[in-house]
Coordinates of C-alpha atoms in Angstrom, one line a residue:
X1 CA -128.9 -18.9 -75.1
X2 CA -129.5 -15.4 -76.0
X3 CA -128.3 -12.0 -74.0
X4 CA -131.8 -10.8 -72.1
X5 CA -131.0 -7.8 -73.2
X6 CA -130.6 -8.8 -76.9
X7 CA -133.8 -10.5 -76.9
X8 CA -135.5 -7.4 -75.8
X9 CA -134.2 -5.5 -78.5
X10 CA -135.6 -8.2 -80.9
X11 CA -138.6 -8.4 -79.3
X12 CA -138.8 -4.4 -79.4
X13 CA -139.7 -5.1 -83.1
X14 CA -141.3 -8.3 -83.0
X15 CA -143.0 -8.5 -80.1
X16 CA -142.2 -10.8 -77.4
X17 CA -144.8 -13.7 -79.1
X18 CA -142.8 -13.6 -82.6
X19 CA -139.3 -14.2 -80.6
X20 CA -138.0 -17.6 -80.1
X21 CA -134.6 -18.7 -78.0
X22 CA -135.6 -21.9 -75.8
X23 CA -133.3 -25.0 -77.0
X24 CA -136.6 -26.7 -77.8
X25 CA -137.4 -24.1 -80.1
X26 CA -134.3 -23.1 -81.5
X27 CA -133.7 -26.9 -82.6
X28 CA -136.5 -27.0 -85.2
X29 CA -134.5 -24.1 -87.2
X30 CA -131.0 -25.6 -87.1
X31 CA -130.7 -27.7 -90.2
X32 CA -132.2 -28.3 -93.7
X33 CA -132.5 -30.5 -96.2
X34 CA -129.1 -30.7 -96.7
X35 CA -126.9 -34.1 -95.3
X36 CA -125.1 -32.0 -93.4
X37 CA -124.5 -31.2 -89.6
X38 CA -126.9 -29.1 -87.9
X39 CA -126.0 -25.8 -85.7
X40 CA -129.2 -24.2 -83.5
X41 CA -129.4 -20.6 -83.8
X42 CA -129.3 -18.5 -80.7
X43 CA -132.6 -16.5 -81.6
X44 CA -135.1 -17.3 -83.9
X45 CA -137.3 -14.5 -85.1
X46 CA -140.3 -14.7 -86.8
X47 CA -141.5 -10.8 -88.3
X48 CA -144.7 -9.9 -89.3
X49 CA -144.5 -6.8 -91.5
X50 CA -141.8 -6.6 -94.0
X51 CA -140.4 -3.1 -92.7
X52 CA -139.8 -5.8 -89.5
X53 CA -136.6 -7.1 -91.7
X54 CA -134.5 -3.7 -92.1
X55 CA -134.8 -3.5 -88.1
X56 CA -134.2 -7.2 -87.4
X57 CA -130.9 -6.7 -90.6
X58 CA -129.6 -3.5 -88.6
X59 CA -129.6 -4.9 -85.2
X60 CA -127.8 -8.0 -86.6
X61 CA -125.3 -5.9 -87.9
X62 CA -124.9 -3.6 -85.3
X63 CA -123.7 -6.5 -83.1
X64 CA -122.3 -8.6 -85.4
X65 CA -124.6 -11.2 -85.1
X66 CA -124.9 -14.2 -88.4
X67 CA -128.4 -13.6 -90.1
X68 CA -129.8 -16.3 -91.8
X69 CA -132.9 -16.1 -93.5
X70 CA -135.4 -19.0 -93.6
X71 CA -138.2 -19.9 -95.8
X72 CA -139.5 -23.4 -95.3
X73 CA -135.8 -24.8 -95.0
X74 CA -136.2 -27.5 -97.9
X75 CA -132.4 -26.0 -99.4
X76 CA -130.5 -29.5 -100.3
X77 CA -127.1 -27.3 -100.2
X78 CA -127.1 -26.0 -96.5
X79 CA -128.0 -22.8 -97.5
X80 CA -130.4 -22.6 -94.2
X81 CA -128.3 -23.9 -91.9
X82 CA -127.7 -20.9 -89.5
X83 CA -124.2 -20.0 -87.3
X84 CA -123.3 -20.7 -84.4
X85 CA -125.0 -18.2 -81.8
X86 CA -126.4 -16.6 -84.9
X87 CA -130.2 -15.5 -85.5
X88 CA -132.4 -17.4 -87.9
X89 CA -135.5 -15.0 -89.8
X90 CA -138.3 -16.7 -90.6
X91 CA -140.6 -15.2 -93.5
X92 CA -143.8 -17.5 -93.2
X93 CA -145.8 -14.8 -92.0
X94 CA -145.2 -12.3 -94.7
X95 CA -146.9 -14.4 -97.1
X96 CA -148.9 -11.8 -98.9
X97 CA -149.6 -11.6 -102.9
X98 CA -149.6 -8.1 -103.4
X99 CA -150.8 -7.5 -106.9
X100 CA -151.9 -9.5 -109.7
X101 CA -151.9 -7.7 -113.2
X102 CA -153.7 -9.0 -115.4
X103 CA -153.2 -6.2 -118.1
X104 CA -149.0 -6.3 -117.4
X105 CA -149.0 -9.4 -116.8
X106 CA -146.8 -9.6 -113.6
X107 CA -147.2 -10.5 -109.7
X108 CA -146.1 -8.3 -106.7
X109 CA -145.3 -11.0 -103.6
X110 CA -143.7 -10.8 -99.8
X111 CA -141.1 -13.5 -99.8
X112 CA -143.0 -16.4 -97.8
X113 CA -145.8 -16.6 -100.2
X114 CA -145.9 -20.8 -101.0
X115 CA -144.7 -21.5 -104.5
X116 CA -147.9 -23.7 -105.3
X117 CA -150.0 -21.5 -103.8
X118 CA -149.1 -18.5 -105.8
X119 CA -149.4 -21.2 -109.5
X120 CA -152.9 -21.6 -108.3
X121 CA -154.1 -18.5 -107.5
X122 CA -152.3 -17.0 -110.7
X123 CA -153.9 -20.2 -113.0
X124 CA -157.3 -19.1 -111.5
X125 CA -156.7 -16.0 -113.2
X126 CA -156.2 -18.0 -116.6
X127 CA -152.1 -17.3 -116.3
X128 CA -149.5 -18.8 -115.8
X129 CA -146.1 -19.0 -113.3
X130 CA -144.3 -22.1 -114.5
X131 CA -141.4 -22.5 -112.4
X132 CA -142.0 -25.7 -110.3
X133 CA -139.5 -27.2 -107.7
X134 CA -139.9 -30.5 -106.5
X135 CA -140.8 -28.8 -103.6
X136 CA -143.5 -26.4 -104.5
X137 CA -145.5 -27.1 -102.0
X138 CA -143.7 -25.9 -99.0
X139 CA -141.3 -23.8 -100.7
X140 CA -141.4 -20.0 -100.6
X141 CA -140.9 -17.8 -103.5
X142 CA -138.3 -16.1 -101.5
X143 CA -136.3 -18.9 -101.5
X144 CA -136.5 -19.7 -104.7
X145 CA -134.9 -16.5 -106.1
X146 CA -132.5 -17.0 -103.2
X147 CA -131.7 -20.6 -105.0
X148 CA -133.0 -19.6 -108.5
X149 CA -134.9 -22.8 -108.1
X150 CA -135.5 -25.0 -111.5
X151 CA -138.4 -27.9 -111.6
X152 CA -139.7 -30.1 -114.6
X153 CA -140.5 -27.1 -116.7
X154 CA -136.9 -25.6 -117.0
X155 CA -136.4 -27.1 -120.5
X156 CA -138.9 -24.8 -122.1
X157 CA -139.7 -22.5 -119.4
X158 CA -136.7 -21.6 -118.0
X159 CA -136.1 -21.4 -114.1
X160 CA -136.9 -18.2 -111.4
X161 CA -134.8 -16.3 -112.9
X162 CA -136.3 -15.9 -116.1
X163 CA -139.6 -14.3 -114.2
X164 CA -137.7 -11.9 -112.1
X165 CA -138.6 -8.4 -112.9
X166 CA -137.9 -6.8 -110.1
X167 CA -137.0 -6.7 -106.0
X168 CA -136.4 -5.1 -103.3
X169 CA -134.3 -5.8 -100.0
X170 CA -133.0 -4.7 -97.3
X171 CA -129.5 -4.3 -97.0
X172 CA -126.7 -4.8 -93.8
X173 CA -127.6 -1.3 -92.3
X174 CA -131.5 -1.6 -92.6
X175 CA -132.1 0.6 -95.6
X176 CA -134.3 -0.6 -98.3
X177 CA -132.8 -1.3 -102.0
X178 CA -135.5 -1.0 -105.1
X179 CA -134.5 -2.2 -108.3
X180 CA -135.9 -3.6 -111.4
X181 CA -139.4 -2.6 -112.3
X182 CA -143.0 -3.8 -113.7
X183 CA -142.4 -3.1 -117.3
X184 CA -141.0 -5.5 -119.9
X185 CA -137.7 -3.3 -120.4
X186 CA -135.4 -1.7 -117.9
X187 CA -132.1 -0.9 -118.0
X188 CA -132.2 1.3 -114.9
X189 CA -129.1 1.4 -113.3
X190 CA -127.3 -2.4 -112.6
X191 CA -128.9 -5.2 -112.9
X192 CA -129.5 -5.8 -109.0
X193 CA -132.6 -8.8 -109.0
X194 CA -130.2 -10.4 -111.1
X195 CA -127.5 -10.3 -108.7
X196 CA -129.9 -11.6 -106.1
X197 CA -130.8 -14.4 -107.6
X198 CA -128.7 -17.5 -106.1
X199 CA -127.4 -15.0 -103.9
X200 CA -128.2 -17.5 -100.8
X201 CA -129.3 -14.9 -99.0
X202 CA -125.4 -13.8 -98.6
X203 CA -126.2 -9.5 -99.9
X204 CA -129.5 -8.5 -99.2
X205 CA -132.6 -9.6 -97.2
X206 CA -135.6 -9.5 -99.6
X207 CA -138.6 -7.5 -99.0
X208 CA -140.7 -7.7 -101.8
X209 CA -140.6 -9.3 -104.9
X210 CA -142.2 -8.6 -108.6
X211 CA -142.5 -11.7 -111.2
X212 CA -143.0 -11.9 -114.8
X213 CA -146.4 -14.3 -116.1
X214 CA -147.6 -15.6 -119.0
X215 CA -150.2 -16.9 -120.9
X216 CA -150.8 -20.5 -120.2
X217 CA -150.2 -23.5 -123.1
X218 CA -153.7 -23.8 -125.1
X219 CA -153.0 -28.1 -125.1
X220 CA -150.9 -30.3 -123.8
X221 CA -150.0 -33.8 -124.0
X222 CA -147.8 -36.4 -121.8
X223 CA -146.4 -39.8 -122.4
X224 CA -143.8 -42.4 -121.3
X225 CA -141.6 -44.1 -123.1
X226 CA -140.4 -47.5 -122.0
X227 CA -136.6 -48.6 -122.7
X228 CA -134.6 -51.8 -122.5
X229 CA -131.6 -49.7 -122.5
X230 CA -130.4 -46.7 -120.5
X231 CA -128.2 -45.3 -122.9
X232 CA -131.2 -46.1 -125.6
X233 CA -133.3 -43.5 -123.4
X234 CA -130.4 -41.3 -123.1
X235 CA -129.4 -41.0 -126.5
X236 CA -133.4 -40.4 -127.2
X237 CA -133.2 -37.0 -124.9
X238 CA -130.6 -35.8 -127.4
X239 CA -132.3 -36.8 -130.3
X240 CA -135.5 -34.8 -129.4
X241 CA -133.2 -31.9 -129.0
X242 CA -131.8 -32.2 -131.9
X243 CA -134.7 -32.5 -133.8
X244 CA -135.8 -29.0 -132.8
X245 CA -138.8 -30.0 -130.4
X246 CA -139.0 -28.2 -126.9
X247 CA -141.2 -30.2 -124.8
X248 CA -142.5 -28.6 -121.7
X249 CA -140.9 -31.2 -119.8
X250 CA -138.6 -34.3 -120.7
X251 CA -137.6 -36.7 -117.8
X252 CA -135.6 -39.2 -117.0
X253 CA -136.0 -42.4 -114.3
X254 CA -133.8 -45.4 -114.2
X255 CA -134.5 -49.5 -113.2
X256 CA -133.7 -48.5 -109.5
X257 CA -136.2 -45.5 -109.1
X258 CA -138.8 -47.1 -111.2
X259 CA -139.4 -50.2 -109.0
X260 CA -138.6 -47.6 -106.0
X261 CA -141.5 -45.8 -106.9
X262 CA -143.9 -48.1 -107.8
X263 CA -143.5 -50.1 -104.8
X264 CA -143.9 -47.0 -102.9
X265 CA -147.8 -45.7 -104.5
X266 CA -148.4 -49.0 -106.6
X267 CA -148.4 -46.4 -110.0
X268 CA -148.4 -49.2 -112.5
X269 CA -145.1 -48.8 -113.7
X270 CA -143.5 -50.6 -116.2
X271 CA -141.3 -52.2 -113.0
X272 CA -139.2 -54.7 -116.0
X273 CA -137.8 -51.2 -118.3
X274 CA -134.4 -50.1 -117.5
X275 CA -134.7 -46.5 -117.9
X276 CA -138.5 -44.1 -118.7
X277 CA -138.7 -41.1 -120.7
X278 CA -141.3 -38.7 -119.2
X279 CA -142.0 -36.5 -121.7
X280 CA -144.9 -33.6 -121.8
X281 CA -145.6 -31.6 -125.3
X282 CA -147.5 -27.9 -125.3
X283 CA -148.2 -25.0 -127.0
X284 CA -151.1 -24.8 -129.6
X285 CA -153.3 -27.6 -130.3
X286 CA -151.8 -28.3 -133.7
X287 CA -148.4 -28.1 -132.6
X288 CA -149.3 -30.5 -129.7
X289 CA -150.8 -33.1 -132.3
X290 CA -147.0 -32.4 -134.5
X291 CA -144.7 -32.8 -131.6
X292 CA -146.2 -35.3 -129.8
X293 CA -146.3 -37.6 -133.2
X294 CA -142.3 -36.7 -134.4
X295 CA -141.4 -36.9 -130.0
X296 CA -143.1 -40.9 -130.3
X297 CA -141.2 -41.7 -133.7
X298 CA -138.2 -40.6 -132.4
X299 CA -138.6 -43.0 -129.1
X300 CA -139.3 -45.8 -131.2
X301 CA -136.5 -45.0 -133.7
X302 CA -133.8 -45.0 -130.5
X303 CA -134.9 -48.8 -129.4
X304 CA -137.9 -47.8 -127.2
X305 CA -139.8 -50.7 -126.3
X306 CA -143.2 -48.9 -125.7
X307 CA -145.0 -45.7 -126.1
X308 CA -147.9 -45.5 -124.0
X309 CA -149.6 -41.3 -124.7
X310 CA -152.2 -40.4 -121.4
X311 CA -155.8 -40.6 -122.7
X312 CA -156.9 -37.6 -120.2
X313 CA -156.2 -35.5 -117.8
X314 CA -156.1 -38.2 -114.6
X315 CA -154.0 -40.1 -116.8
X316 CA -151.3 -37.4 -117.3
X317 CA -151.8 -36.5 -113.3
X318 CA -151.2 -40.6 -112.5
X319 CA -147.5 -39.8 -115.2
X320 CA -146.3 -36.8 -113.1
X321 CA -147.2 -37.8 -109.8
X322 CA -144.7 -41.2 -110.6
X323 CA -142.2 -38.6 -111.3
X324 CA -142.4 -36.5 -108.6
X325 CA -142.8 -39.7 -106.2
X326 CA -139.1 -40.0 -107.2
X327 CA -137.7 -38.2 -104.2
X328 CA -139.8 -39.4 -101.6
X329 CA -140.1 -43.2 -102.5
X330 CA -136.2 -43.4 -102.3
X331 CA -135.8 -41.1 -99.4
X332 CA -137.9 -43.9 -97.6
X333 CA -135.3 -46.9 -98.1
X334 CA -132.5 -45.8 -96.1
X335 CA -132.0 -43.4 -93.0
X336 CA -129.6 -41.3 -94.9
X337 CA -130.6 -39.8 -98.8
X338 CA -128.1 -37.6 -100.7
X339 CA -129.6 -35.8 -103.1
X340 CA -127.2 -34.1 -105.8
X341 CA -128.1 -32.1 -109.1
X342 CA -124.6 -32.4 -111.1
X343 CA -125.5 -31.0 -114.7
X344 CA -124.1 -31.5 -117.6
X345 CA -124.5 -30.5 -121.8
X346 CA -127.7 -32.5 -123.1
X347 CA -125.3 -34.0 -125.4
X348 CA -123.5 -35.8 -122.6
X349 CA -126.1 -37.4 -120.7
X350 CA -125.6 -40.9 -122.5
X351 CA -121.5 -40.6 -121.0
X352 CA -122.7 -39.2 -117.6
X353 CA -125.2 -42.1 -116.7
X354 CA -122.3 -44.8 -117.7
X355 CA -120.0 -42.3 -115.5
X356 CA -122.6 -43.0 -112.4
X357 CA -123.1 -46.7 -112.9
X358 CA -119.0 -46.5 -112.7
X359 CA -119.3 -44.5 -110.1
X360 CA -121.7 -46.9 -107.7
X361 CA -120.3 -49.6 -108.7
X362 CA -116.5 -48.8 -107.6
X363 CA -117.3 -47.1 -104.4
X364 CA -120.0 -50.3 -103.3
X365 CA -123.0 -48.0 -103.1
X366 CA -126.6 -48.2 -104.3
X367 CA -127.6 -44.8 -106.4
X368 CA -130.6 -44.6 -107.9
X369 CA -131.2 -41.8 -110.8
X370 CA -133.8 -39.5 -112.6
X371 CA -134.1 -36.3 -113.0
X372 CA -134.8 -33.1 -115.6
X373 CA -132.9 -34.9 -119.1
X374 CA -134.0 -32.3 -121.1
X375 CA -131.8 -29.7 -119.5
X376 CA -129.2 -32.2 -118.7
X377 CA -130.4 -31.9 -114.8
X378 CA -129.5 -35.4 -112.9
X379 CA -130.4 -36.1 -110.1
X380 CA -128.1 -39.2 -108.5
X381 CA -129.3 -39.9 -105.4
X382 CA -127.2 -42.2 -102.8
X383 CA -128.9 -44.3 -100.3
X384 CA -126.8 -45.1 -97.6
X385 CA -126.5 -44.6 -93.5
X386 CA -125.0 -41.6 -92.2
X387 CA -123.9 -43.4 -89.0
X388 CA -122.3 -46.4 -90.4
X389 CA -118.3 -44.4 -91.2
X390 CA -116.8 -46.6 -93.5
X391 CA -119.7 -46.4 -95.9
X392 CA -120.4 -42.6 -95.4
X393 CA -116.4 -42.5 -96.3
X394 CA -117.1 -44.1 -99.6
X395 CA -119.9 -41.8 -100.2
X396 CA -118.0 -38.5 -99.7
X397 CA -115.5 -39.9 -102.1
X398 CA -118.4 -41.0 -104.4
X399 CA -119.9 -37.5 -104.4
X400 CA -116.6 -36.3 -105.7
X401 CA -116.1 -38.6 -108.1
X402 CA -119.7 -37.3 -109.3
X403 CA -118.4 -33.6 -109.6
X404 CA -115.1 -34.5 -111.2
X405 CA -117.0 -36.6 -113.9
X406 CA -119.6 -33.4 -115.0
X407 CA -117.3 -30.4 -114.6
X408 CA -114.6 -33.0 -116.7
X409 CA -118.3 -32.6 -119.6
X410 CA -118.3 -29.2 -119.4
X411 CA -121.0 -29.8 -116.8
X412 CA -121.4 -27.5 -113.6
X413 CA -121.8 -28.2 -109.6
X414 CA -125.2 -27.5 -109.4
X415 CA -128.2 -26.9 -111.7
X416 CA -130.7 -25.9 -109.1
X417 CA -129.9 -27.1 -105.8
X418 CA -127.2 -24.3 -104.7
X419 CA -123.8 -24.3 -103.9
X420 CA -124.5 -23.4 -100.0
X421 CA -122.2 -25.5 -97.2
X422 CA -121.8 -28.4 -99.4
X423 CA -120.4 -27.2 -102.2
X424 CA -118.4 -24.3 -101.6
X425 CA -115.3 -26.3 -101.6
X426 CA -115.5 -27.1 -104.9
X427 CA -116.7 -23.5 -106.5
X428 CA -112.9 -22.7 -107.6
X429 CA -113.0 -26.3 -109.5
X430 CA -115.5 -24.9 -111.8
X431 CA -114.8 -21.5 -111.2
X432 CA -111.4 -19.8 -111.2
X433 CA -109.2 -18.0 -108.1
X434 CA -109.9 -14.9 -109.7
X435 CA -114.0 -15.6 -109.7
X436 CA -113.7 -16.6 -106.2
X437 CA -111.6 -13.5 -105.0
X438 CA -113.7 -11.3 -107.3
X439 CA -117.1 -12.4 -105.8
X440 CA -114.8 -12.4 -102.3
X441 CA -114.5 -8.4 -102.8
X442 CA -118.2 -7.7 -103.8
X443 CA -119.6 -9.8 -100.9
X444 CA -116.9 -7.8 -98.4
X445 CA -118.0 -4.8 -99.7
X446 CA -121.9 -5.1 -99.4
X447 CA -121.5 -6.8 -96.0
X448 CA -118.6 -5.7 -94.2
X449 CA -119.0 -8.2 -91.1
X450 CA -119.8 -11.0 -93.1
X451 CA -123.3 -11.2 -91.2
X452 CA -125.3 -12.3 -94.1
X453 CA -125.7 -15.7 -94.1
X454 CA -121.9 -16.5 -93.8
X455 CA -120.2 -19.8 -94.6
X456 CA -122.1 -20.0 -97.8
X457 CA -121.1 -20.2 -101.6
X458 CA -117.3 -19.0 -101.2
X459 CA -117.3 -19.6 -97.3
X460 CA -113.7 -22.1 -97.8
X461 CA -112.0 -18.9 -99.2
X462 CA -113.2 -16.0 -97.5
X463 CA -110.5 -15.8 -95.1

């Protein structure tokens, strides 16, 4: 429980409404998406004006106090998860979209605004935001530059930071940091949005944030391609690459998730295949015809068993929603889901799926896979029980093992989901002691008291 006289201060820039400290409300901010333990905040507080953040930042630092901020807590790192007797900020009421430009093509946004939201309103103005996390219906742009969040797209598109122009934040003593700008070039000064990005909220609390758009695809067209084999559809993802083709999106499912997922919406997938490609095509209508033709000939030539292209537009929604089913049909089989996003070169996809049938094989656990194959994005995903030891044992050694395999393919920890609590510990595995005391120094030097969001990214070596 908060000081009284704390919480006055707080609710001195708040008001007393938009202040939260009660056990039963501090418990609904004191974990995330993440399989990890949760820790209730001693004040949640919820700001209605942006300028609200430099106040809420200074106090924090002024008495030391942890500052986490929190946009709809669906981080699968523990980036959210706040410290102990720390104060948790939530941003869901500074959910503004500032500006829409359609001559400069570019967005002005408050950091709560809901990813899918925003898509909508800028595809009403015939645009186009493609970053699209699995989660991009609760998420918050805010916390997707604070994870650089990914999505289907990523292949072609790129990820949030490829449409970050520009932000502003606040930083530990309350005063507000502009950089970047609305024009296509700017070389002003350093590149600060850029050191945002993934920053986990750890250097600077985000006020107001400026994305790049872009025109959308004039055609598009999805299909799925049906395998036998999982190396088959593997090796296929590399072949499309290497062919020079780009599509929009390229995904992969294996036996497990397939029957997972049709069991779970009754989607009419093909429940016999071993593995699915989910691939879209886009760009201009004559290119969509090309690709689409040399992406199904190349299927076929790797062993696929079946082709099937959608026929309209309810057809291609019916592919995608299977895909994003993924997540939640599996979540639903067992009390504990782990989640992970171990990425490796295209190339090595064929070696990293026989790595994770190894892998769940040796340690006795069921794993079911899919993920973005085009960028080499997997998503493994254990199914287990938190509660029962032995097995949760096998499945922190299992995790591991996953890491160790990727960063052994020239792979990395994470592709979208963060390093925040759950990965820290391995950042000098893939790093170097020299990154770690290097990023130790700038993150020292921006936040003296370590009141930003401590514990994540480099939290095992701080100290």
């Amino acid at each position: 429980m908060a000081d009284k006289a704390l919480l006055k201060e707080f609710e001195a820039i708040v008001g007393a409404d938009n202040v939260m400290s009660a056990e039963a409300e501090t418990h609904a901010y004191s974990y995330d998406a993440a399989v990890l333990d949760s820790v209730a905040p001693a004040v949640v507080v919820r700001p209605t004006e942006t300028e609200q953040l430099g106040a809420i930042t200074a106090l924090c630092n002024k008495h030391g106090l942890p500052l986490t901020v929190r946009g709809a807590g669906t981080n699968l790192s523990g980036g959210t998860i706040p410290s102990k007797g720390g104060v948790v900020v939530l941003t869901g009421a500074l959910n503004k979209i500032l500006e829409l430009n359609m001559d400069d093509l570019y967005a002005r946004v408050q950091p709560g605004v809901i990813t899918a939201k925003f898509a909508a309103e800028v595809a009403s103005k015939g645009l186009f935001y493609p970053p699209d996390p699995g989660s991009q219906t609760v998420s918050t742009l805010g916390g997707n530059v604070a994870e650089n969040a990914g999505g289907l797209r990523g292949l072609k598109y790129g990820v949030t930071k490829d449409y970050l122009m520009g932000i502003s934040f606040y930083d530990v003593n309350g005063d507000l940091v502009k950089s970047g700008s609305r024009t296509v070039k700017c070389v002003t000064g350093y590149n600060l949005p850029g050191l945002m990005v993934a920053s986990e909220g750890t250097l600077g609390v985000f006020n107001e944030i400026t994305f790049k758009l872009i025109p959308p695809p004039q055609a598009a067209q999805s299909m799925m391609a049906v395998f036998d084999d999982v190396l088959d559809a593997s090796r296929t993802v590399s072949a499309i690459i290497a062919a020079k083709i780009l599509p929009a999106t390229l995904e992969f499912m294996d036996n497990f998730t397939i029957r997972t997922v049709d069991n779970f919406r009754k989607a009419g997938l093909p429940t016999d295949a071993a593995a699915l490609l989910l691939i879209e095509v886009d760009g201009h209508p004559a290119q969509v015809a090309e690709e689409a033709e040399k992406v199904e000939k190349i299927c076929k030539e790797h062993n696929a068993k079946s082709v099937e292209v959608a026929k309209d537009a309810e057809h291609r929604a019916k592919v995608w929603q299977a895909r994003r089913d993924a997540l939640p049909a599996l979540a639903n089989l067992k009390p504990t889901c782990v989640l992970e996003d171990a990425t490796v070169p295209r190339s090595r996809i064929p070696a990293m799926m026989e790595a994770l049938a190894r892998i769940s094989k040796e340690f006795d656990l069921t794993i079911g896979t899919f993920g973005h194959a085009g960028d080499g994005n997997l998503h493994p995903t254990i199914l287990t029980d938190k509660r029962n030891e032995q097995e949760w044992h096998r499945v922190e050694k299992a995790i591991d093992a996953i890491f160790d395999e990727a960063l052994a393919m020239g792979g990395t920890l994470s592709g979208e989901h963060g390093i925040g609590l759950a990965k820290s510990k391995y950042m000098e595995q893939e790093t170097s002691r020299a990154t770690i005391e290097y990023s130790r120094r700038m993150k020292k030097s921006l936040d003296p008291k370590g009141i930003l969001n401590p514990g994540k990214i480099i939290s095992a070596l701080l100290d």
